[in-house]
């Protein structure tokens, strides 16, 4: 029997928290440069925290 492989969990772009797979997190490409995927955890979505793209420095809600 094979053990479940350790997944690399994404981290929230706003708070750097590890996002669990059952969370209602959202991900989308950076609206400015389109080069990285922005992750936002449930909490940051609720609190409307800002994120900063690590590639182009775009700041957004
Ligand atoms: Zn977060
Ligand atoms: Zn960007």
JSON list of C-alpha atoms and ligand atoms in Angstrom, two decimals:
[
{"chain": "A", "resi": 1, "resn": "UNK", "atom": "CA", "xyz": [0.00, 0.00, 0.00]},
{"chain": "A", "resi": 2, "resn": "UNK", "atom": "CA", "xyz": [1.23, 3.40, -0.91]},
{"chain": "A", "resi": 3, "resn": "UNK", "atom": "CA", "xyz": [1.35, 6.17, 1.59]},
{"chain": "A", "resi": 4, "resn": "UNK", "atom": "CA", "xyz": [-0.12, 9.52, 0.69]},
{"chain": "A", "resi": 5, "resn": "UNK", "atom": "CA", "xyz": [2.68, 11.59, -0.69]},
{"chain": "A", "resi": 6, "resn": "UNK", "atom": "CA", "xyz": [3.51, 14.83, 1.05]},
{"chain": "A", "resi": 7, "resn": "UNK", "atom": "CA", "xyz": [2.00, 17.59, -0.96]},
{"chain": "A", "resi": 8, "resn": "UNK", "atom": "CA", "xyz": [3.62, 20.94, -1.19]},
{"chain": "A", "resi": 9, "resn": "UNK", "atom": "CA", "xyz": [0.94, 23.12, 0.22]},
{"chain": "A", "resi": 10, "resn": "UNK", "atom": "CA", "xyz": [0.60, 26.65, -1.06]},
{"chain": "A", "resi": 11, "resn": "UNK", "atom": "CA", "xyz": [1.07, 29.57, 1.26]},
{"chain": "A", "resi": 12, "resn": "UNK", "atom": "CA", "xyz": [-1.07, 32.64, 1.44]},
{"chain": "A", "resi": 13, "resn": "UNK", "atom": "CA", "xyz": [0.50, 35.58, -0.37]},
{"chain": "A", "resi": 14, "resn": "UNK", "atom": "CA", "xyz": [-0.85, 37.99, 2.23]},
{"chain": "A", "resi": 15, "resn": "UNK", "atom": "CA", "xyz": [-0.08, 36.30, 5.55]},
{"chain": "A", "resi": 16, "resn": "UNK", "atom": "CA", "xyz": [2.29, 33.46, 4.54]},
{"chain": "A", "resi": 17, "resn": "UNK", "atom": "CA", "xyz": [0.16, 30.91, 6.29]},
{"chain": "A", "resi": 18, "resn": "UNK", "atom": "CA", "xyz": [0.05, 27.41, 4.80]},
{"chain": "A", "resi": 19, "resn": "UNK", "atom": "CA", "xyz": [-3.26, 26.87, 3.07]},
{"chain": "A", "resi": 20, "resn": "UNK", "atom": "CA", "xyz": [-4.91, 23.56, 3.73]},
{"chain": "A", "resi": 21, "resn": "UNK", "atom": "CA", "xyz": [-6.62, 21.82, 0.81]},
{"chain": "A", "resi": 22, "resn": "UNK", "atom": "CA", "xyz": [-10.07, 22.00, 2.38]},
{"chain": "A", "resi": 23, "resn": "UNK", "atom": "CA", "xyz": [-9.91, 25.72, 2.90]},
{"chain": "A", "resi": 24, "resn": "UNK", "atom": "CA", "xyz": [-11.97, 28.09, 0.79]},
{"chain": "A", "resi": 25, "resn": "UNK", "atom": "CA", "xyz": [-8.87, 29.80, -0.49]},
{"chain": "A", "resi": 26, "resn": "UNK", "atom": "CA", "xyz": [-8.64, 31.47, -3.85]},
{"chain": "A", "resi": 27, "resn": "UNK", "atom": "CA", "xyz": [-5.82, 31.61, -6.30]},
{"chain": "A", "resi": 28, "resn": "UNK", "atom": "CA", "xyz": [-5.40, 33.70, -9.38]},
{"chain": "A", "resi": 29, "resn": "UNK", "atom": "CA", "xyz": [-2.55, 34.91, -11.53]},
{"chain": "A", "resi": 30, "resn": "UNK", "atom": "CA", "xyz": [-1.13, 38.31, -10.72]},
{"chain": "A", "resi": 31, "resn": "UNK", "atom": "CA", "xyz": [-3.43, 40.83, -12.47]},
{"chain": "A", "resi": 32, "resn": "UNK", "atom": "CA", "xyz": [-0.46, 42.98, -13.33]},
{"chain": "A", "resi": 33, "resn": "UNK", "atom": "CA", "xyz": [2.34, 40.72, -14.57]},
{"chain": "A", "resi": 34, "resn": "UNK", "atom": "CA", "xyz": [0.53, 37.37, -14.87]},
{"chain": "A", "resi": 35, "resn": "UNK", "atom": "CA", "xyz": [3.72, 35.56, -13.93]},
{"chain": "A", "resi": 36, "resn": "UNK", "atom": "CA", "xyz": [2.95, 34.18, -10.50]},
{"chain": "A", "resi": 37, "resn": "UNK", "atom": "CA", "xyz": [-0.06, 32.74, -8.80]},
{"chain": "A", "resi": 38, "resn": "UNK", "atom": "CA", "xyz": [-1.44, 34.76, -5.93]},
{"chain": "A", "resi": 39, "resn": "UNK", "atom": "CA", "xyz": [-2.93, 32.70, -3.12]},
{"chain": "A", "resi": 40, "resn": "UNK", "atom": "CA", "xyz": [-5.32, 34.11, -0.60]},
{"chain": "A", "resi": 41, "resn": "UNK", "atom": "CA", "xyz": [-6.47, 32.14, 2.38]},
{"chain": "A", "resi": 42, "resn": "UNK", "atom": "CA", "xyz": [-9.98, 32.18, 3.79]},
{"chain": "A", "resi": 43, "resn": "UNK", "atom": "CA", "xyz": [-9.06, 34.63, 6.53]},
{"chain": "A", "resi": 44, "resn": "UNK", "atom": "CA", "xyz": [-7.36, 37.12, 4.24]},
{"chain": "A", "resi": 45, "resn": "UNK", "atom": "CA", "xyz": [-10.32, 37.02, 1.92]},
{"chain": "A", "resi": 46, "resn": "UNK", "atom": "CA", "xyz": [-12.67, 37.81, 4.77]},
{"chain": "A", "resi": 47, "resn": "UNK", "atom": "CA", "xyz": [-10.50, 40.59, 6.09]},
{"chain": "A", "resi": 48, "resn": "UNK", "atom": "CA", "xyz": [-9.77, 41.90, 2.58]},
{"chain": "A", "resi": 49, "resn": "UNK", "atom": "CA", "xyz": [-6.09, 42.02, 3.30]},
{"chain": "A", "resi": 50, "resn": "UNK", "atom": "CA", "xyz": [-3.84, 43.32, 0.58]},
{"chain": "A", "resi": 51, "resn": "UNK", "atom": "CA", "xyz": [-1.33, 41.16, -1.24]},
{"chain": "A", "resi": 52, "resn": "UNK", "atom": "CA", "xyz": [1.90, 42.15, -2.90]},
{"chain": "A", "resi": 53, "resn": "UNK", "atom": "CA", "xyz": [3.16, 40.36, -5.97]},
{"chain": "A", "resi": 54, "resn": "UNK", "atom": "CA", "xyz": [6.71, 39.19, -5.40]},
{"chain": "A", "resi": 55, "resn": "UNK", "atom": "CA", "xyz": [7.59, 39.62, -9.07]},
{"chain": "A", "resi": 56, "resn": "UNK", "atom": "CA", "xyz": [6.27, 43.04, -10.04]},
{"chain": "A", "resi": 57, "resn": "UNK", "atom": "CA", "xyz": [5.36, 44.50, -6.66]},
{"chain": "A", "resi": 58, "resn": "UNK", "atom": "CA", "xyz": [1.73, 44.96, -7.60]},
{"chain": "A", "resi": 59, "resn": "UNK", "atom": "CA", "xyz": [-0.44, 45.59, -4.56]},
{"chain": "A", "resi": 60, "resn": "UNK", "atom": "CA", "xyz": [-4.05, 44.68, -4.70]},
{"chain": "A", "resi": 61, "resn": "UNK", "atom": "CA", "xyz": [-7.16, 43.80, -2.79]},
{"chain": "B", "resi": 1, "resn": "LIG", "atom": "ZN1", "xyz": [-3.77, 34.70, 4.49]},
{"chain": "B", "resi": 2, "resn": "LIG", "atom": "ZN1", "xyz": [2.91, 40.67, -10.56]}
]
